[in-house]
Amino acid sequence: MHEVTGDRVRRLITDGGKPVLIEILSTGNEFLVKALTGKLPAQKFIEHLLDEWFDPFRDTAQFYKLLKKDKDLHSLLRYTGFHMVGIPDLFEALCWSVIGQQISLAFAYQVKRRFVENFGNSLEFQKRKYYLFPQPAQVAMLHPDQLRSLKLTQRKAEYVIGIARLFSSGSLSKEKILKLGAEDLIREELLTIRGVGEWTANYTMMKALRAMDCVPFGDAGLNNALFRLKQIPKKENRTAVAIFFNNFPGWKTYLVYYLWMRLRDKNGDMDLNSPKP
DNA sequence: TTCCAGGCAGTAG
DNA sequence: CTACTGCATGGA
């Protein structure tokens, strides 16, 4: 769905009309966006997309100040400058988090790739194929067996199709969800969806809605990271996790993101002097 | 072989 | 309310 080379990324987008392949170049101070095929959507549309995707205007100074207060968290400061990558499309975010439930990330990526390549609209440019995430209306018509063959479980196949139906029928949309306002109300609403539990609701809210205080309780990776950094006594201790995060009001989501990055760096022996992003 | 992955719904008590 | 179980695959 997106292709990164050096300081630029290509991605197929649509504002409801014909899909357009765009290329975004980051200079460090600004994004330069151009259409490689077709016509670039309105400036407002592009600005909004970049906002939701890269969160460029977030002032993280306060967050780093909080990290500095705890010695055990100093290793997270090596990610200074990283802003959380979002998933602007709510349908995609929900599907992705359902797909990723309970399985390793590597496997989850494989499944998502198969899903996108089988059911997403695509466009070829310079001999490479670029995909949009599958549209709800199309997914709504699938039979669970079509998703099972991509290695989703029967349950997950039902969840994904069910979510697609909610979107294609119009009973669920990002606009409607945002209109609820308070994070608690949104979380409550998401939890009524079959296949969406606490983990998925929080993951979706942080990635698609940019809610700032989301903690995906129960997350295996998160628990591991906190245990390694000596922030919780045992790997599974919901209360300890909650207490830990309460020290970071307004930054819980970012802290989760940084902890996930920290986990990726294996044993934490990354060179602290490596260049910053 | 067993255990665990960026969980959830359904059921029993 | 909490505790338990089946789901399904793949890597360690």
Short mmCIF file of C-alpha atoms (C1' of nucleotides) in Angstrom, two decimals, chain A residues 102 105 195 197 200 203 219, chain B residues 4-10:
data_model
loop_
_atom_site.label_atom_id
_atom_site.label_comp_id
_atom_site.label_asym_id
_atom_site.label_seq_id
_atom_site.Cartn_x
_atom_site.Cartn_y
_atom_site.Cartn_z
CA GLN A 102 -3.31 -12.77 18.89
CA LEU A 105 3.25 -9.19 13.60
CA GLY A 195 -14.67 -8.65 17.11
CA GLY A 197 -12.49 -5.79 22.39
CA THR A 200 -8.73 -3.39 19.31
CA TYR A 203 -5.42 0.38 18.98
CA ASP A 219 -0.96 -6.30 24.49
"C1'" DC B 4 3.65 -17.87 22.43
"C1'" DA B 5 2.39 -14.12 19.07
"C1'" DG B 6 0.64 -6.24 19.20
"C1'" DG B 7 -7.22 -11.05 21.52
"C1'" DC B 8 -12.04 -12.13 21.17
"C1'" DA B 9 -16.55 -14.16 22.06
"C1'" DG B 10 -19.01 -17.53 24.31
#
